[in-house]
Short mmCIF file of C-alpha atoms and ligand atoms in Angstrom, two decimals:
data_model
loop_
_atom_site.label_atom_id
_atom_site.label_comp_id
_atom_site.label_asym_id
_atom_site.label_seq_id
_atom_site.Cartn_x
_atom_site.Cartn_y
_atom_site.Cartn_z
CA UNK A 252 -27.98 -15.04 -145.40
CA UNK A 253 -28.49 -18.77 -144.95
CA UNK A 254 -31.90 -19.05 -143.30
CA UNK A 255 -34.03 -21.23 -145.55
CA UNK A 256 -37.25 -19.61 -146.83
CA UNK A 257 -40.18 -21.78 -147.85
CA UNK A 258 -41.94 -20.78 -151.05
CA UNK A 259 -45.10 -22.52 -152.25
CA UNK A 260 -45.35 -22.31 -156.03
CA UNK A 261 -48.66 -22.59 -157.91
CA UNK A 262 -47.98 -22.54 -161.66
CA UNK A 263 -51.72 -22.84 -162.44
CA UNK A 264 -53.19 -22.88 -165.94
CA UNK A 265 -52.65 -21.41 -169.41
CA UNK A 266 -49.47 -19.30 -169.46
CA UNK A 267 -49.09 -19.81 -165.68
CA UNK A 268 -46.43 -22.57 -165.82
CA UNK A 269 -44.37 -20.68 -168.46
CA UNK A 270 -44.25 -17.37 -166.61
CA UNK A 271 -43.68 -18.93 -163.19
CA UNK A 272 -40.72 -20.86 -164.60
CA UNK A 273 -39.12 -17.51 -165.53
CA UNK A 274 -39.67 -16.07 -162.04
CA UNK A 275 -38.08 -19.23 -160.61
CA UNK A 276 -35.01 -18.68 -162.83
CA UNK A 277 -34.67 -15.18 -161.42
CA UNK A 278 -35.13 -16.39 -157.82
CA UNK A 279 -32.49 -19.06 -158.38
CA UNK A 280 -30.15 -16.34 -159.52
CA UNK A 281 -30.98 -14.34 -156.37
CA UNK A 282 -29.86 -17.38 -154.34
CA UNK A 283 -26.65 -17.64 -156.32
CA UNK A 284 -25.80 -13.94 -156.16
CA UNK A 285 -26.95 -13.04 -152.66
CA UNK A 286 -26.58 -16.33 -150.81
CA UNK A 287 -30.29 -16.81 -150.11
CA UNK A 288 -31.71 -20.32 -149.70
CA UNK A 289 -35.22 -21.06 -150.96
CA UNK A 290 -37.09 -24.34 -150.62
CA UNK A 291 -39.83 -24.62 -153.26
CA UNK A 292 -42.95 -26.76 -153.02
CA UNK A 293 -44.98 -26.97 -156.23
CA UNK A 294 -48.69 -27.38 -155.54
CA UNK A 295 -51.76 -27.58 -157.77
CA UNK A 296 -54.66 -25.10 -157.79
CA UNK A 297 -57.20 -23.90 -160.34
CA UNK A 298 -58.07 -25.86 -163.47
CA UNK A 299 -55.14 -28.26 -163.21
CA UNK A 300 -56.27 -29.18 -159.67
CA UNK A 301 -59.84 -29.69 -160.91
CA UNK A 302 -58.54 -32.11 -163.54
CA UNK A 303 -56.57 -34.10 -160.98
CA UNK A 304 -58.62 -33.85 -157.80
CA UNK A 305 -62.05 -32.57 -158.86
CA UNK A 306 -61.72 -29.36 -156.79
CA UNK A 307 -59.91 -26.04 -157.45
CA UNK A 308 -58.12 -25.82 -154.10
CA UNK A 309 -57.13 -29.17 -152.57
CA UNK A 310 -56.65 -29.17 -148.78
CA UNK A 311 -53.01 -30.17 -149.13
CA UNK A 312 -52.35 -27.17 -151.35
CA UNK A 313 -53.83 -24.77 -148.83
CA UNK A 314 -51.98 -26.39 -145.95
CA UNK A 315 -48.63 -26.19 -147.73
CA UNK A 316 -49.31 -22.55 -148.66
CA UNK A 317 -50.28 -21.56 -145.11
CA UNK A 318 -47.11 -23.20 -143.80
CA UNK A 319 -44.85 -21.43 -146.28
CA UNK A 320 -43.23 -17.99 -146.01
CA UNK A 321 -44.79 -16.92 -149.30
CA UNK A 322 -46.87 -18.20 -152.21
CA UNK A 323 -46.00 -17.43 -155.83
CA UNK A 324 -48.87 -17.96 -158.26
CA UNK A 325 -49.02 -17.80 -162.07
CA UNK A 326 -52.68 -17.63 -163.07
CA UNK A 327 -55.70 -19.91 -163.05
CA UNK A 328 -58.67 -20.48 -165.33
CA UNK A 329 -59.57 -21.27 -168.89
CA UNK A 330 -62.42 -22.09 -171.22
CA UNK A 331 -62.22 -25.79 -170.40
CA UNK A 332 -63.62 -25.13 -166.92
CA UNK A 333 -65.98 -22.25 -167.78
CA UNK A 334 -69.14 -24.35 -167.69
CA UNK A 335 -68.53 -25.61 -164.14
CA UNK A 336 -70.75 -24.28 -161.33
CA UNK A 337 -69.38 -21.23 -159.41
CA UNK A 338 -67.97 -23.17 -156.43
CA UNK A 339 -66.01 -25.50 -158.66
CA UNK A 340 -64.52 -22.91 -160.99
CA UNK A 341 -60.72 -22.41 -161.01
CA UNK A 342 -60.99 -18.79 -159.75
CA UNK A 343 -62.47 -20.13 -156.50
CA UNK A 344 -58.94 -21.23 -155.66
CA UNK A 345 -57.90 -17.56 -155.42
CA UNK A 346 -60.70 -16.68 -153.00
CA UNK A 347 -59.93 -19.79 -150.94
CA UNK A 348 -56.22 -18.94 -150.84
CA UNK A 349 -56.79 -15.30 -149.84
CA UNK A 350 -59.21 -16.40 -147.13
CA UNK A 351 -56.98 -19.24 -145.92
CA UNK A 352 -53.99 -16.88 -145.72
CA UNK A 353 -56.05 -14.19 -143.93
CA UNK A 354 -55.11 -11.71 -146.68
CA UNK A 355 -56.93 -8.44 -145.97
CA UNK A 356 -54.69 -6.10 -147.95
CA UNK A 357 -54.10 -6.12 -151.68
CA UNK A 358 -50.99 -4.34 -152.89
CA UNK A 359 -50.68 -3.30 -156.52
CA UNK A 360 -47.76 -1.24 -157.71
CA UNK A 361 -48.58 0.99 -160.66
CA UNK A 362 -45.35 1.56 -162.47
CA UNK A 363 -44.56 3.01 -165.82
CA UNK A 364 -40.97 2.24 -166.70
CA UNK A 365 -39.68 5.19 -168.70
CA UNK A 366 -38.63 2.68 -171.38
CA UNK A 367 -42.32 1.74 -171.80
CA UNK A 368 -43.74 5.25 -171.70
CA UNK A 369 -45.03 4.92 -175.26
CA UNK A 370 -47.32 2.04 -174.19
CA UNK A 371 -49.16 4.31 -171.74
CA UNK A 372 -52.23 6.18 -172.99
CA UNK A 373 -51.04 9.21 -170.99
CA UNK A 374 -49.19 12.12 -172.58
CA UNK A 375 -45.39 12.13 -172.47
CA UNK A 376 -45.25 15.26 -170.32
CA UNK A 377 -47.56 13.66 -167.74
CA UNK A 378 -45.38 10.55 -167.54
CA UNK A 379 -42.07 12.43 -167.35
CA UNK A 380 -39.37 10.02 -166.22
CA UNK A 381 -41.99 7.41 -165.43
CA UNK A 382 -43.99 6.97 -162.26
CA UNK A 383 -44.32 4.42 -159.54
CA UNK A 384 -46.99 4.33 -156.89
CA UNK A 385 -48.58 1.62 -154.81
CA UNK A 386 -52.24 0.88 -154.25
CA UNK A 387 -53.15 -0.70 -150.93
CA UNK A 388 -56.74 -1.88 -151.12
CA UNK A 389 -58.69 -3.26 -148.17
CA UNK A 390 -59.78 -6.69 -149.35
CA UNK A 391 -62.11 -8.39 -146.92
CA UNK A 392 -64.45 -5.69 -145.57
CA UNK A 393 -66.64 -2.79 -146.64
CA UNK A 394 -69.62 -2.77 -148.93
CA UNK A 395 -68.79 -6.06 -150.70
CA UNK A 396 -69.16 -7.89 -147.39
CA UNK A 397 -71.66 -5.63 -145.55
CA UNK A 398 -75.32 -6.29 -144.85
CA UNK A 399 -77.40 -6.22 -148.00
CA UNK A 400 -80.98 -6.87 -148.89
CA UNK A 401 -84.15 -5.92 -150.69
CA UNK A 402 -87.53 -4.71 -149.64
CA UNK A 403 -90.67 -4.09 -151.65
CA UNK A 404 -89.37 -0.71 -152.90
CA UNK A 405 -85.68 -1.30 -153.50
CA UNK A 406 -82.35 -2.74 -152.39
CA UNK A 407 -79.45 -1.71 -150.14
CA UNK A 408 -75.78 -2.54 -149.48
CA UNK A 409 -73.90 -1.42 -146.38
CA UNK A 410 -70.43 0.04 -146.09
CA UNK A 411 -69.25 -0.92 -142.60
CA UNK A 412 -65.70 -0.87 -141.28
CA UNK A 413 -64.55 -1.59 -137.75
CA UNK A 414 -61.66 0.46 -136.33
CA UNK A 415 -59.58 -2.73 -136.25
CA UNK A 416 -60.16 -3.47 -139.94
CA UNK A 417 -59.11 0.07 -140.85
CA UNK A 418 -56.07 0.08 -138.57
CA UNK A 419 -54.61 -3.15 -139.87
CA UNK A 420 -54.80 -2.21 -143.55
CA UNK A 421 -53.45 1.26 -142.79
CA UNK A 422 -50.45 -0.31 -141.05
CA UNK A 423 -49.73 -2.40 -144.14
CA UNK A 424 -49.75 0.82 -146.19
CA UNK A 425 -47.64 2.84 -143.74
CA UNK A 426 -45.11 -0.01 -143.47
CA UNK A 427 -44.92 -0.15 -147.27
CA UNK A 428 -44.40 3.63 -147.41
CA UNK A 429 -41.39 3.23 -145.12
CA UNK A 430 -39.79 1.11 -147.86
CA UNK A 431 -40.69 3.71 -150.50
CA UNK A 432 -40.94 7.52 -150.61
CA UNK A 433 -42.65 7.90 -147.20
CA UNK A 434 -45.91 9.43 -148.38
CA UNK A 435 -49.38 8.01 -147.67
CA UNK A 436 -52.59 9.30 -149.23
CA UNK A 437 -55.85 7.96 -147.78
CA UNK A 438 -58.55 8.02 -150.45
CA UNK A 439 -62.16 8.27 -149.31
CA UNK A 440 -65.43 10.16 -149.60
CA UNK A 441 -65.32 11.87 -146.23
CA UNK A 442 -67.47 14.76 -147.40
CA UNK A 443 -70.41 12.31 -147.61
CA UNK A 444 -69.71 9.00 -145.89
CA UNK A 445 -69.50 8.47 -142.14
CA UNK A 446 -67.30 5.40 -142.65
CA UNK A 447 -64.83 7.61 -144.55
CA UNK A 448 -64.76 10.07 -141.66
CA UNK A 449 -63.84 7.15 -139.39
CA UNK A 450 -61.06 6.15 -141.84
CA UNK A 451 -59.63 9.69 -141.52
CA UNK A 452 -59.77 9.61 -137.70
CA UNK A 453 -58.09 6.23 -137.56
CA UNK A 454 -55.47 7.26 -140.13
CA UNK A 455 -54.62 10.32 -138.04
CA UNK A 456 -54.12 8.11 -134.97
CA UNK A 457 -52.12 5.42 -136.78
CA UNK A 458 -49.91 8.07 -138.36
CA UNK A 459 -48.65 9.01 -134.86
CA UNK A 460 -46.81 5.65 -134.90
CA UNK A 461 -45.11 6.72 -138.15
CA UNK A 462 -43.69 10.22 -137.62
CA UNK A 463 -41.45 9.74 -140.68
CA UNK A 464 -44.44 9.35 -143.04
CA UNK A 465 -46.33 12.29 -144.58
CA UNK A 466 -50.10 11.68 -144.45
CA UNK A 467 -52.64 13.30 -146.77
CA UNK A 468 -56.27 12.65 -147.71
CA UNK A 469 -58.04 12.84 -151.06
CA UNK A 470 -61.64 12.37 -152.16
CA UNK A 471 -62.12 9.39 -154.41
CA UNK A 472 -63.58 11.38 -157.31
CA UNK A 473 -60.58 13.72 -157.28
CA UNK A 474 -58.22 10.73 -157.06
CA UNK A 475 -59.80 9.23 -160.21
CA UNK A 476 -58.87 12.46 -162.00
CA UNK A 477 -55.42 12.86 -160.44
CA UNK A 478 -54.35 9.36 -161.54
CA UNK A 479 -54.53 10.49 -165.16
CA UNK A 480 -53.64 14.15 -164.59
CA UNK A 481 -50.64 13.91 -162.27
CA UNK A 482 -49.82 10.32 -161.28
CA UNK A 483 -46.31 11.29 -160.20
CA UNK A 484 -47.69 12.96 -157.06
CA UNK A 485 -48.53 9.59 -155.45
CA UNK A 486 -46.44 7.21 -153.41
CA UNK A 487 -48.78 4.95 -151.41
CA UNK A 488 -52.58 5.18 -151.77
CA UNK A 489 -54.61 3.38 -149.10
CA UNK A 490 -58.32 2.92 -149.65
CA UNK A 491 -61.42 0.82 -149.11
CA UNK A 492 -62.38 -2.37 -150.88
CA UNK A 493 -64.76 -0.81 -153.42
CA UNK A 494 -62.80 2.39 -154.12
CA UNK A 495 -59.63 0.30 -154.46
CA UNK A 496 -61.32 -2.13 -156.81
CA UNK A 497 -62.29 0.64 -159.21
CA UNK A 498 -59.24 2.91 -158.89
CA UNK A 499 -56.65 0.13 -159.15
CA UNK A 500 -58.19 -1.00 -162.45
CA UNK A 501 -58.10 2.57 -163.73
CA UNK A 502 -54.48 2.83 -162.62
CA UNK A 503 -53.53 -0.46 -164.28
CA UNK A 504 -54.68 0.95 -167.60
CA UNK A 505 -52.44 4.01 -167.36
CA UNK A 506 -49.41 1.73 -167.18
CA UNK A 507 -50.29 0.51 -170.66
CA UNK A 508 -49.40 -3.14 -170.37
CA UNK A 509 -51.15 -5.86 -168.45
CA UNK A 510 -48.09 -8.06 -168.81
CA UNK A 511 -46.08 -5.77 -166.50
CA UNK A 512 -48.29 -5.48 -163.42
CA UNK A 513 -47.58 -7.34 -160.21
CA UNK A 514 -49.67 -7.77 -157.07
CA UNK A 515 -49.56 -9.07 -153.53
CA UNK A 516 -52.23 -10.08 -151.04
CA UNK A 517 -51.04 -9.96 -147.48
CA UNK A 518 -52.63 -10.00 -144.05
CA UNK A 519 -52.80 -11.48 -140.62
CA UNK A 520 -50.86 -14.66 -141.32
CA UNK A 521 -47.16 -14.53 -142.05
CA UNK A 522 -47.66 -15.72 -145.62
CA UNK A 523 -48.32 -13.42 -148.57
CA UNK A 524 -49.69 -14.39 -151.97
CA UNK A 525 -47.85 -12.93 -154.98
CA UNK A 526 -49.22 -13.02 -158.52
CA UNK A 527 -49.41 -11.01 -161.73
CA UNK A 528 -52.71 -9.14 -162.14
CA UNK A 529 -53.38 -10.69 -165.56
CA UNK A 530 -55.16 -13.99 -166.11
CA UNK A 531 -54.07 -17.26 -167.69
CA UNK A 532 -54.20 -15.82 -171.26
CA UNK A 533 -55.33 -19.08 -172.91
CA UNK A 534 -55.03 -17.41 -176.33
CA UNK A 535 -51.24 -17.36 -176.07
CA UNK A 536 -50.60 -20.34 -173.76
CA UNK A 537 -47.75 -22.65 -174.81
CA UNK A 538 -46.54 -20.29 -177.56
CA UNK A 539 -43.52 -18.88 -175.68
CA UNK A 540 -44.74 -15.31 -176.27
CA UNK A 541 -46.26 -14.42 -172.88
CA UNK A 542 -44.61 -11.60 -170.97
CA UNK A 543 -43.15 -13.02 -167.73
CA UNK A 544 -42.21 -9.61 -166.26
CA UNK A 545 -45.37 -9.17 -164.16
CA UNK A 546 -44.60 -12.51 -162.49
CA UNK A 547 -40.92 -11.65 -162.06
CA UNK A 548 -41.94 -8.31 -160.51
CA UNK A 549 -44.39 -10.18 -158.27
CA UNK A 550 -41.46 -12.31 -157.13
CA UNK A 551 -39.60 -9.06 -156.35
CA UNK A 552 -42.57 -7.97 -154.22
CA UNK A 553 -42.39 -11.33 -152.46
CA UNK A 554 -38.73 -10.70 -151.63
CA UNK A 555 -39.60 -7.24 -150.31
CA UNK A 556 -42.80 -7.82 -148.34
CA UNK A 557 -42.69 -11.45 -147.16
CA UNK A 558 -39.01 -12.40 -147.13
CA UNK A 559 -37.61 -9.06 -145.93
CA UNK A 560 -35.04 -8.97 -148.73
CA UNK A 561 -35.23 -5.34 -149.85
CA UNK A 562 -31.82 -5.21 -151.53
CA UNK A 563 -32.57 -8.35 -153.56
CA UNK A 564 -36.03 -7.03 -154.53
CA UNK A 565 -34.58 -3.73 -155.73
CA UNK A 566 -31.96 -5.62 -157.73
CA UNK A 567 -34.58 -7.71 -159.50
CA UNK A 568 -36.50 -4.53 -160.40
CA UNK A 569 -33.29 -2.94 -161.64
CA UNK A 570 -32.53 -6.03 -163.74
CA UNK A 571 -35.97 -5.76 -165.41
CA UNK A 572 -35.36 -2.09 -166.08
CA UNK A 573 -31.92 -2.81 -167.60
CA UNK A 574 -33.29 -5.48 -169.94
CA UNK A 575 -35.95 -3.01 -171.15
CA UNK A 576 -33.27 -0.33 -171.49
CA UNK A 577 -31.33 -2.66 -173.80
CA UNK A 578 -34.37 -2.80 -176.07
CA UNK A 579 -35.49 -6.38 -175.36
CA UNK A 580 -39.26 -6.81 -175.45
CA UNK A 581 -41.85 -9.54 -175.49
CA UNK A 582 -44.40 -9.11 -178.25
CA UNK A 583 -47.06 -7.40 -176.08
CA UNK A 584 -44.78 -4.48 -175.12
CA UNK A 585 -42.95 -4.10 -178.40
CA UNK A 586 -43.44 -1.24 -180.80
CA UNK A 587 -43.50 -2.55 -184.34
CA UNK A 588 -42.55 0.89 -185.67
CA UNK A 589 -39.10 0.98 -184.15
CA UNK A 590 -36.01 -1.00 -184.95
CA UNK A 591 -34.72 -0.41 -181.44
CA UNK A 592 -36.84 -3.25 -180.06
CA UNK A 593 -35.59 -6.81 -180.17
CA UNK A 594 -38.53 -9.14 -179.75
CA UNK A 595 -37.79 -12.18 -177.61
CA UNK A 596 -39.84 -15.07 -176.20
CA UNK A 597 -40.96 -15.84 -172.65
CA UNK A 598 -38.05 -18.08 -171.83
CA UNK A 599 -35.39 -15.74 -173.25
CA UNK A 600 -36.87 -12.86 -171.27
CA UNK A 601 -36.49 -14.93 -168.08
CA UNK A 602 -32.86 -15.67 -169.00
CA UNK A 603 -32.13 -12.02 -169.79
CA UNK A 604 -33.45 -10.78 -166.44
CA UNK A 605 -31.61 -13.52 -164.53
CA UNK A 606 -28.37 -12.76 -166.41
CA UNK A 607 -28.71 -9.04 -165.84
CA UNK A 608 -28.98 -9.45 -162.03
P1 NAD B 784 -56.21 -12.37 -169.37
O1 NAD B 784 -55.52 -11.41 -168.47
O2 NAD B 784 -55.82 -13.79 -169.23
O3 NAD B 784 -55.95 -11.94 -170.90
C1 NAD B 784 -56.40 -10.69 -171.43
C2 NAD B 784 -55.53 -10.34 -172.67
O4 NAD B 784 -54.24 -9.96 -172.23
C3 NAD B 784 -55.34 -11.51 -173.62
O5 NAD B 784 -55.31 -11.05 -174.93
C4 NAD B 784 -53.97 -12.05 -173.25
O6 NAD B 784 -53.29 -12.69 -174.33
C5 NAD B 784 -53.24 -10.79 -172.79
N1 NAD B 784 -52.26 -11.11 -171.75
C6 NAD B 784 -52.52 -11.41 -170.46
N2 NAD B 784 -51.38 -11.68 -169.80
C7 NAD B 784 -50.38 -11.52 -170.70
C8 NAD B 784 -48.97 -11.67 -170.62
N3 NAD B 784 -48.35 -12.02 -169.49
N4 NAD B 784 -48.25 -11.44 -171.74
C9 NAD B 784 -48.84 -11.08 -172.89
N5 NAD B 784 -50.17 -10.92 -173.02
C10 NAD B 784 -50.94 -11.15 -171.94
O7 NAD B 784 -57.78 -12.18 -169.15
P2 NAD B 784 -59.00 -13.02 -169.74
O8 NAD B 784 -58.73 -13.41 -171.15
O9 NAD B 784 -60.19 -12.23 -169.40
O10 NAD B 784 -59.06 -14.33 -168.85
C11 NAD B 784 -58.48 -15.59 -169.22
C12 NAD B 784 -58.67 -16.57 -168.07
O11 NAD B 784 -57.90 -16.13 -166.94
C13 NAD B 784 -60.10 -16.70 -167.60
O12 NAD B 784 -60.35 -18.04 -167.30
C14 NAD B 784 -60.14 -15.85 -166.34
O13 NAD B 784 -61.14 -16.26 -165.46
C15 NAD B 784 -58.76 -16.08 -165.78
N6 NAD B 784 -58.25 -15.02 -164.90
C16 NAD B 784 -57.45 -15.43 -163.89
C17 NAD B 784 -56.88 -14.49 -163.06
C18 NAD B 784 -55.92 -14.96 -161.98
O14 NAD B 784 -55.51 -16.11 -162.01
N7 NAD B 784 -55.57 -14.10 -161.05
C19 NAD B 784 -57.12 -13.12 -163.26
C20 NAD B 784 -57.92 -12.72 -164.34
C21 NAD B 784 -58.49 -13.70 -165.16
#
């Protein structure tokens, strides 16, 4: 492969620059091993952009991101900027980026590597050999964006979805399922909500385009239970903005370590935004102890979903798994009661994954 792919890189604040540097090492190794060519453009956003330009998302940053094939982001934010008014806070950069990129689907893999099973609050027999499912959450519609208001007696919020909004996020989920175990579960509250009944109708229609994918439905309250009772049953879960917000946070807890969880926001434009789900962890910034694996796994998602490099993505994931198998751990995922774990720093972890590719 010699087609050059453009990657905009936003290191951000706190641990952001450290963890992004490790993902870059791994991507460089992907180029070396698989013959890919990446052109990186480093751009500021978040607190570091506020310090330099007075705003969290400079126009140039957004323009470079929109014109790239993918955006890799570390994390933004920190105490230094906490007293700024809402519109000027670092986190605004994320909203601006998602909007600018037209990202209407948020993808969050929930993976428990069998080597990290002890970090999960779930019982060993529930985890088995580990599990791996993917949340696809609708990101720009539903009750968070619907009509809301108050009258003299109370207040209301509206869950509204157009057929088009439902179709496009479903397609993201069905396409993802084709790269996984070919099972889609639409999570809703169709026994009560009319909008959920529309989701089911649309899902049934969209599924005709994907005869190779098995479609099922589940009520959201049951899904909340099943995530802790039998998480291995899931492959791809597709759901609304609010249900996805709540369930994906529940699911991130069952994995046991915030330093391991990747995410992607993708949509109408060609560019996806890839970032770990954790924040800028100011408490450990600059100490070379942050776990870079969530960012490295986000880079793997970028290879898979934006750059169409499935083999390379799977190899990065395998490399992470191998390093864990060898007992190497950053502090946050290490078990102090075992001698099997060798605790290493952020930078060494990046080297180990790159070397193991
Ligand atoms: P956080 O995720 O930054 O940290 C929570 C805890 O997890 C901390 O103890 C931290 O040390 C630990 N942690 C997080 N990532 C880790 C990693 N990779 N390795 C090891 N330990 C890790 O959440 P917070 O403390 O609530 O927020 C800190 C800042 O980050 C705030 O300014 C917040 O607004 C911002 N934030 C940004 C994003 C983003 O950029 N997407 C997301 C969440 C929070």
